[in-house]
PDB file of C-alpha atoms in Angstrom:
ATOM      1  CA  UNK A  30     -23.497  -5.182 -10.272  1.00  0.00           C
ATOM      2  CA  UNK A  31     -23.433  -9.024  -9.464  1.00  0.00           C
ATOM      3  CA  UNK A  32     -22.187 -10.538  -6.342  1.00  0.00           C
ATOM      4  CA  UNK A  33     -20.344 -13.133  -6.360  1.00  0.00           C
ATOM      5  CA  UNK A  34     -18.155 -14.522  -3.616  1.00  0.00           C
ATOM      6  CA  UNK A  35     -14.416 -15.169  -4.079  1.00  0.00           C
ATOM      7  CA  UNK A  36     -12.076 -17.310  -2.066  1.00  0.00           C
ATOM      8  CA  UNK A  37      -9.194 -15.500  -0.137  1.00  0.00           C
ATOM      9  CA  UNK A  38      -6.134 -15.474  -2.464  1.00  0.00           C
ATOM     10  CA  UNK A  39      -3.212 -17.240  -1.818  1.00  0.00           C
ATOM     11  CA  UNK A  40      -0.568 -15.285   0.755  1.00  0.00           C
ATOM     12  CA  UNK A  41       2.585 -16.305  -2.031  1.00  0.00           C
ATOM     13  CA  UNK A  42       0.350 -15.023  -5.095  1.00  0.00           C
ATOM     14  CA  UNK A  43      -0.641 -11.715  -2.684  1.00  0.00           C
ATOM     15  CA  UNK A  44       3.350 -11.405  -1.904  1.00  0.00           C
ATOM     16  CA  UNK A  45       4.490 -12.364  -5.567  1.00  0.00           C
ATOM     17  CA  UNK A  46       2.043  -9.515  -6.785  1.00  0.00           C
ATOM     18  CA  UNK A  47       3.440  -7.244  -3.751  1.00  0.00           C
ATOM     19  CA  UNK A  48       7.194  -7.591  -5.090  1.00  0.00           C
ATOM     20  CA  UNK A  49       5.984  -6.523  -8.370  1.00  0.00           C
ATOM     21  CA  UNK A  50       3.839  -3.923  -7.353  1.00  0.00           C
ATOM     22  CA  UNK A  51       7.247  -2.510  -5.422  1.00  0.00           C
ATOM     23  CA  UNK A  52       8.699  -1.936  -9.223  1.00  0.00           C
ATOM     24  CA  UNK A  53       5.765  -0.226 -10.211  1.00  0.00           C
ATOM     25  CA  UNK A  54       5.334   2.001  -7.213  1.00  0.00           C
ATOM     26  CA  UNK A  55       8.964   2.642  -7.743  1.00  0.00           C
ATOM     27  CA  UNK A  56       8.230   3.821 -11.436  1.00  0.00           C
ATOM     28  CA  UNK A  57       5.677   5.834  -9.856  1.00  0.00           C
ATOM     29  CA  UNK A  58       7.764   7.910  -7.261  1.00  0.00           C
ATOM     30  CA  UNK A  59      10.405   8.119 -10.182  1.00  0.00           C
ATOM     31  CA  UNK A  60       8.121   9.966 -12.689  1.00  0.00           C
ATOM     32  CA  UNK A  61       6.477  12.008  -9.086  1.00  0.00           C
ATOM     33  CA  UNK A  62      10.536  12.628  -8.196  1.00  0.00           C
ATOM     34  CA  UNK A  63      10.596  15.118 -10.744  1.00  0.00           C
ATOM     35  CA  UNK A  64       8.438  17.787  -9.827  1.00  0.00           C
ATOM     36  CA  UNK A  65       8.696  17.296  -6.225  1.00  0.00           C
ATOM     37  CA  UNK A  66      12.480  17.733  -6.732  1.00  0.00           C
ATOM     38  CA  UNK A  67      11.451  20.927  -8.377  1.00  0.00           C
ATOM     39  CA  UNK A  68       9.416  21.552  -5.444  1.00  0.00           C
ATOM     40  CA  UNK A  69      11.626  21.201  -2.718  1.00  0.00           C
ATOM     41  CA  UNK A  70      14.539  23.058  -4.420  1.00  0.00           C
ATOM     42  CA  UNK A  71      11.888  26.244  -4.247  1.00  0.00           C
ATOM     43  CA  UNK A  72      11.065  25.586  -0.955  1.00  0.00           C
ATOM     44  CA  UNK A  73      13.921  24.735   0.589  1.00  0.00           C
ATOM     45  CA  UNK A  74      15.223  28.075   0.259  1.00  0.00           C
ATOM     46  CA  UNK A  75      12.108  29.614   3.052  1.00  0.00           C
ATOM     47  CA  UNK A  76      11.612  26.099   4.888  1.00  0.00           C
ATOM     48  CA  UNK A  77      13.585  22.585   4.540  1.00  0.00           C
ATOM     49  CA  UNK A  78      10.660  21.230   6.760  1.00  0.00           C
ATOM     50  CA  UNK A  79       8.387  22.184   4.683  1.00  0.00           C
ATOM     51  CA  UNK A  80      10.402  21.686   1.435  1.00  0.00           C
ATOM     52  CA  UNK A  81      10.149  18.275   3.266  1.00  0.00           C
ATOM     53  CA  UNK A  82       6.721  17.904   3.922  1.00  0.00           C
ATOM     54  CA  UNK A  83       5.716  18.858  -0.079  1.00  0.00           C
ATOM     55  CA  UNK A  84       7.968  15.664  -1.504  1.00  0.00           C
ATOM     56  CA  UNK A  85       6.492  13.422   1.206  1.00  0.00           C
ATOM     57  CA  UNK A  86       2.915  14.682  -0.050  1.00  0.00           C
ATOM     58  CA  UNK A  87       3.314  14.791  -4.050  1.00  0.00           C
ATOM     59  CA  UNK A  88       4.993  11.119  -3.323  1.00  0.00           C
ATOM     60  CA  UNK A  89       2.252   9.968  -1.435  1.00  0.00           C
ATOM     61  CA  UNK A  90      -0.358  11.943  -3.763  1.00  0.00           C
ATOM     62  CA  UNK A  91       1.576  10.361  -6.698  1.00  0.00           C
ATOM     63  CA  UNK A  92       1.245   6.803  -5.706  1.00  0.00           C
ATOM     64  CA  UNK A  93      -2.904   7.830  -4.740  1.00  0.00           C
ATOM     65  CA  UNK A  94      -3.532   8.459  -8.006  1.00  0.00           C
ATOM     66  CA  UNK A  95      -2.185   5.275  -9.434  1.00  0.00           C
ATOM     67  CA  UNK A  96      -3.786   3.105  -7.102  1.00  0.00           C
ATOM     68  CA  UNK A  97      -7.286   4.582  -7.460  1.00  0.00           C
ATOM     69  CA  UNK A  98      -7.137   4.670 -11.009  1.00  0.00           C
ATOM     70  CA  UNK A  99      -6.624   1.190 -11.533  1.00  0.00           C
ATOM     71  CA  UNK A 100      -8.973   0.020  -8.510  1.00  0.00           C
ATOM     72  CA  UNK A 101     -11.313   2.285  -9.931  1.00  0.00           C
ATOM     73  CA  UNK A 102     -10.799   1.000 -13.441  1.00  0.00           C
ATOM     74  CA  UNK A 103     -10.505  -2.201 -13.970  1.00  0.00           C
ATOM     75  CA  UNK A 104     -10.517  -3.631  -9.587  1.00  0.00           C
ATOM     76  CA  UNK A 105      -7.176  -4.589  -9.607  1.00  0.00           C
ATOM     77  CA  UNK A 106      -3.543  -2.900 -10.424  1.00  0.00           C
ATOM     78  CA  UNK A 107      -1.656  -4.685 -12.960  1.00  0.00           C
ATOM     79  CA  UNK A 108       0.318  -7.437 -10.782  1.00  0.00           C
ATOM     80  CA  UNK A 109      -2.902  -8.125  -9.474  1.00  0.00           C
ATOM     81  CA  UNK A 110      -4.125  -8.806 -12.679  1.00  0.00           C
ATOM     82  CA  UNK A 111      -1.198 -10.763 -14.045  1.00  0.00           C
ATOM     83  CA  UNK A 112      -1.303 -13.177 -10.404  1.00  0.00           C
ATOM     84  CA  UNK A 113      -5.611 -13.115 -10.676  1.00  0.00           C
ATOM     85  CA  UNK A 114      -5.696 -10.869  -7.852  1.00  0.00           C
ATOM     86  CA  UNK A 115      -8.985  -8.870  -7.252  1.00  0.00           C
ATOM     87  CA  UNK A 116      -9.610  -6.479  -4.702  1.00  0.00           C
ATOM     88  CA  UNK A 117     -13.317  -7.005  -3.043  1.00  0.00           C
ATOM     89  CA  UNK A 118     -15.431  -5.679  -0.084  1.00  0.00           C
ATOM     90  CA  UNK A 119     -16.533  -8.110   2.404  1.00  0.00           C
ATOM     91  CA  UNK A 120     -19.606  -8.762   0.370  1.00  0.00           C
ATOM     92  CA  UNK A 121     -17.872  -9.720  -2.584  1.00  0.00           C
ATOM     93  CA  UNK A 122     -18.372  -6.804  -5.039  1.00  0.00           C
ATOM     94  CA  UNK A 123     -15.746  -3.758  -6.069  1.00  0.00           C
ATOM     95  CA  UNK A 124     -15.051  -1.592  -2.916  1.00  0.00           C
ATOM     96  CA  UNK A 125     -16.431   1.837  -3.045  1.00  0.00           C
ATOM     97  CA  UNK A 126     -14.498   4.790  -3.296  1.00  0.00           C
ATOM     98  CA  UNK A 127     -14.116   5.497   0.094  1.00  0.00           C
ATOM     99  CA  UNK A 128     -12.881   2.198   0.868  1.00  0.00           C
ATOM    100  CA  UNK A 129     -10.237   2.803  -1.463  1.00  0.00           C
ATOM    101  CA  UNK A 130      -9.679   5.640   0.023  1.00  0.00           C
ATOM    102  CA  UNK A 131      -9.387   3.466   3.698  1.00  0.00           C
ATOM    103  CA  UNK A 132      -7.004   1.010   2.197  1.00  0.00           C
ATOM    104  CA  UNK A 133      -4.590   3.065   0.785  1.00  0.00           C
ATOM    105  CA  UNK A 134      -4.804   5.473   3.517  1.00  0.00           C
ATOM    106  CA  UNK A 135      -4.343   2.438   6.274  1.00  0.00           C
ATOM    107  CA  UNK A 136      -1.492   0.840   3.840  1.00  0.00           C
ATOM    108  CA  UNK A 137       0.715   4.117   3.905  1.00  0.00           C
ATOM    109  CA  UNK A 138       0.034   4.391   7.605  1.00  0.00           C
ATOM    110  CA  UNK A 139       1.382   1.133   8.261  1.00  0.00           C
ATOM    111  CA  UNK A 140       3.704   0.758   5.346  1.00  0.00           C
ATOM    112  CA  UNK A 141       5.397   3.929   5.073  1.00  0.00           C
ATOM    113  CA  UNK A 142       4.615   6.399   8.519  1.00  0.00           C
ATOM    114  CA  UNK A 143       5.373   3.727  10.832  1.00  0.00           C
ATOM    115  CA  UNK A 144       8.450   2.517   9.871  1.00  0.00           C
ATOM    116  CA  UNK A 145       9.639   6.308   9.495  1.00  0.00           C
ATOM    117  CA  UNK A 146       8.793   7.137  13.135  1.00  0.00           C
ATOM    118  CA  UNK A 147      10.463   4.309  14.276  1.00  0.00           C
ATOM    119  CA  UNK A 148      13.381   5.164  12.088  1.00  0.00           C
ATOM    120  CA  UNK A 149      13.345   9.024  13.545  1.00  0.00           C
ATOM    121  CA  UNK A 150      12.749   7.913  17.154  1.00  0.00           C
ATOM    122  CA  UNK A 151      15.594   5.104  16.534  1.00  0.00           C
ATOM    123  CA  UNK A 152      18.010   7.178  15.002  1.00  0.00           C
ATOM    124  CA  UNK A 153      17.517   9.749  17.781  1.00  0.00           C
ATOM    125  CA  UNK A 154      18.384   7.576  20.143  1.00  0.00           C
ATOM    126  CA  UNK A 155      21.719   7.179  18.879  1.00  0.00           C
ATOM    127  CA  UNK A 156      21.432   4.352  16.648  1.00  0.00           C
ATOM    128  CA  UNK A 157      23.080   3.929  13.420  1.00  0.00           C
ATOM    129  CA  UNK A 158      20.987   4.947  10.380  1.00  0.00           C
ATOM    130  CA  UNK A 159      21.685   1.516   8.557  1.00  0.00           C
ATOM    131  CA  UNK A 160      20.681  -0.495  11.896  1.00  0.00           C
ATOM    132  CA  UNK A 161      18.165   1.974  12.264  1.00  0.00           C
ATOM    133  CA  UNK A 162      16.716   1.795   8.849  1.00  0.00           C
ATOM    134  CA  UNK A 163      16.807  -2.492   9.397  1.00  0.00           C
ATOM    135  CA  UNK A 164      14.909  -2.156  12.267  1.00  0.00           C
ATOM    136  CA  UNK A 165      12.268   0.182  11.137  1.00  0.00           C
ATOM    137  CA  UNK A 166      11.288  -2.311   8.661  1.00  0.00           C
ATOM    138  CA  UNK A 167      10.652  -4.543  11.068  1.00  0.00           C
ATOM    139  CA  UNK A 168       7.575  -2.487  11.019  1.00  0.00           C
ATOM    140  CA  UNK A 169       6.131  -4.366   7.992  1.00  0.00           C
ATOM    141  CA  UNK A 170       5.626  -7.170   9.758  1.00  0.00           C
ATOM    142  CA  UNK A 171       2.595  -6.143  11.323  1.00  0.00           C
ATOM    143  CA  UNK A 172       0.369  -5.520   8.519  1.00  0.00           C
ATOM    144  CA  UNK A 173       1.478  -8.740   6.157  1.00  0.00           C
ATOM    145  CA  UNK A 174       1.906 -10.867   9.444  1.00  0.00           C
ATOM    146  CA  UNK A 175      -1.209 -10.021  10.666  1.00  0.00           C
ATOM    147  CA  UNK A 176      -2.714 -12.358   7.431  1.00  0.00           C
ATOM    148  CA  UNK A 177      -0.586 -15.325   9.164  1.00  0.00           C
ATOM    149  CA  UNK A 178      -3.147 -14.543  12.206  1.00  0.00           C
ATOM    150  CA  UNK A 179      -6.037 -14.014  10.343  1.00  0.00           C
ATOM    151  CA  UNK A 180      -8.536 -16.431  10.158  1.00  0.00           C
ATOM    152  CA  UNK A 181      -9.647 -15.197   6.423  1.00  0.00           C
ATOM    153  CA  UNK A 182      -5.637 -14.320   5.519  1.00  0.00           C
ATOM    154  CA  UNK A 183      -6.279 -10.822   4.932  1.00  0.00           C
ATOM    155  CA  UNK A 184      -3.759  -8.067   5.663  1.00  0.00           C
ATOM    156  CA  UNK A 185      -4.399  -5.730   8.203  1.00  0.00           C
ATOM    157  CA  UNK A 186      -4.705  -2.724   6.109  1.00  0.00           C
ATOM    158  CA  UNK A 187      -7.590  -4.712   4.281  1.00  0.00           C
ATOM    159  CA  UNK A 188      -9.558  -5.673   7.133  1.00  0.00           C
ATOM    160  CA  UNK A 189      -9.488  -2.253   8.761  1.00  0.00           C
ATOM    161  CA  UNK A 190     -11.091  -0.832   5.291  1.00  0.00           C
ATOM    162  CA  UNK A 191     -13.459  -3.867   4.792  1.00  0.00           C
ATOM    163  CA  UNK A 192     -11.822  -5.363   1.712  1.00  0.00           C
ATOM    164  CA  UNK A 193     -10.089  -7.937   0.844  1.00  0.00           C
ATOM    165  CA  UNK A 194      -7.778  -9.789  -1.967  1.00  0.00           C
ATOM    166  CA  UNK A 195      -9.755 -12.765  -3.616  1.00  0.00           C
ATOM    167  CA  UNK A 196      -8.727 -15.277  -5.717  1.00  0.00           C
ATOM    168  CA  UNK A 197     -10.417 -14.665  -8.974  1.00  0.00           C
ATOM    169  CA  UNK A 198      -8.920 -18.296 -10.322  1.00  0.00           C
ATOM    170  CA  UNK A 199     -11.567 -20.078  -8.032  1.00  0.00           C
ATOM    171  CA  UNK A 200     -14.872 -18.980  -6.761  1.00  0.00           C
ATOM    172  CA  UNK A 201     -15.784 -20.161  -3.770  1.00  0.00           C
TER     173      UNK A 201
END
């Protein structure tokens, strides 16, 4: 495999190709909503927590296997393709699998278990679930805010697995 080295994409392509990825992870947890509804309503009967804990995993396990078979495939999901997106390591080629592995497990930590402890712990605490559920998201900052900080413009989930989103319009 060639290396070549690709210029940091652009942070409005990266977020115009996160808003559509949103719809497509949301098509995702639709089709994974199904069986894990099935799921639960077995479970719940013995255990709601763990009823619980089996949607939260065949969601999560769901939106696993679409990422890593299009990063796998083709190096890019399709909003990344349609905005010229590709996903690199720091040395310019495809990420290996376990970096894949890193990224997605670093985006749902900071994407999707954050914000829900700080929803729990907020809610707790006595505070509404709408301002609650505001405030949680506030979460998101860090990870896409962190590429404001970032000397390369990477998000944070991307330089904790050592890859990044290049600009496959212009090579650097």
């Amino acid at each position: 495999m060639t290396t070549l080295r690709y210029s940091t994409a652009p942070l409005k392509r990266r977020l115009a190709a996160l808003l559509y990825e949103l719809l497509l992870v949301a098509a995702v947890s639709a089709a994974a909503a199904i069986p894990a509804g099935i799921t639960a309503m077995l479970l719940n009967r013995f255990s709601p927590r763990a009823a619980t804990l089996a949607v939260s995993l065949m969601l999560m396990f769901a939106w696993w296997l679409y990422f890593r078979s299009n990063w796998l495939k083709k190096g890019q999901t399709l909003p990344m393709r349609v905005w010229k997106i590709g996903l690199a390591n720091q040395h310019g080629s495809r990420p290996a699998a376990r970096q894949l592995g890193l990224r997605f497990m670093w985006a749902c930590v900071f994407l999707v278990l954050i914000p829900l402890l700080a929803y729990a712990a907020l809610h707790h605490n006595g505070i509404p679930p709408r301002s609650a559920f505001g405030a949680s998201l506030c979460w998101w900052i860090l990870p896409w805010g962190y590429a404001l900080l970032n000397q390369d413009g990477q998000f944070l989930y991307d330089i904790l697995a050592g890859t990044r989103l290049v600009d496959l319009l212009q090579k650097q």
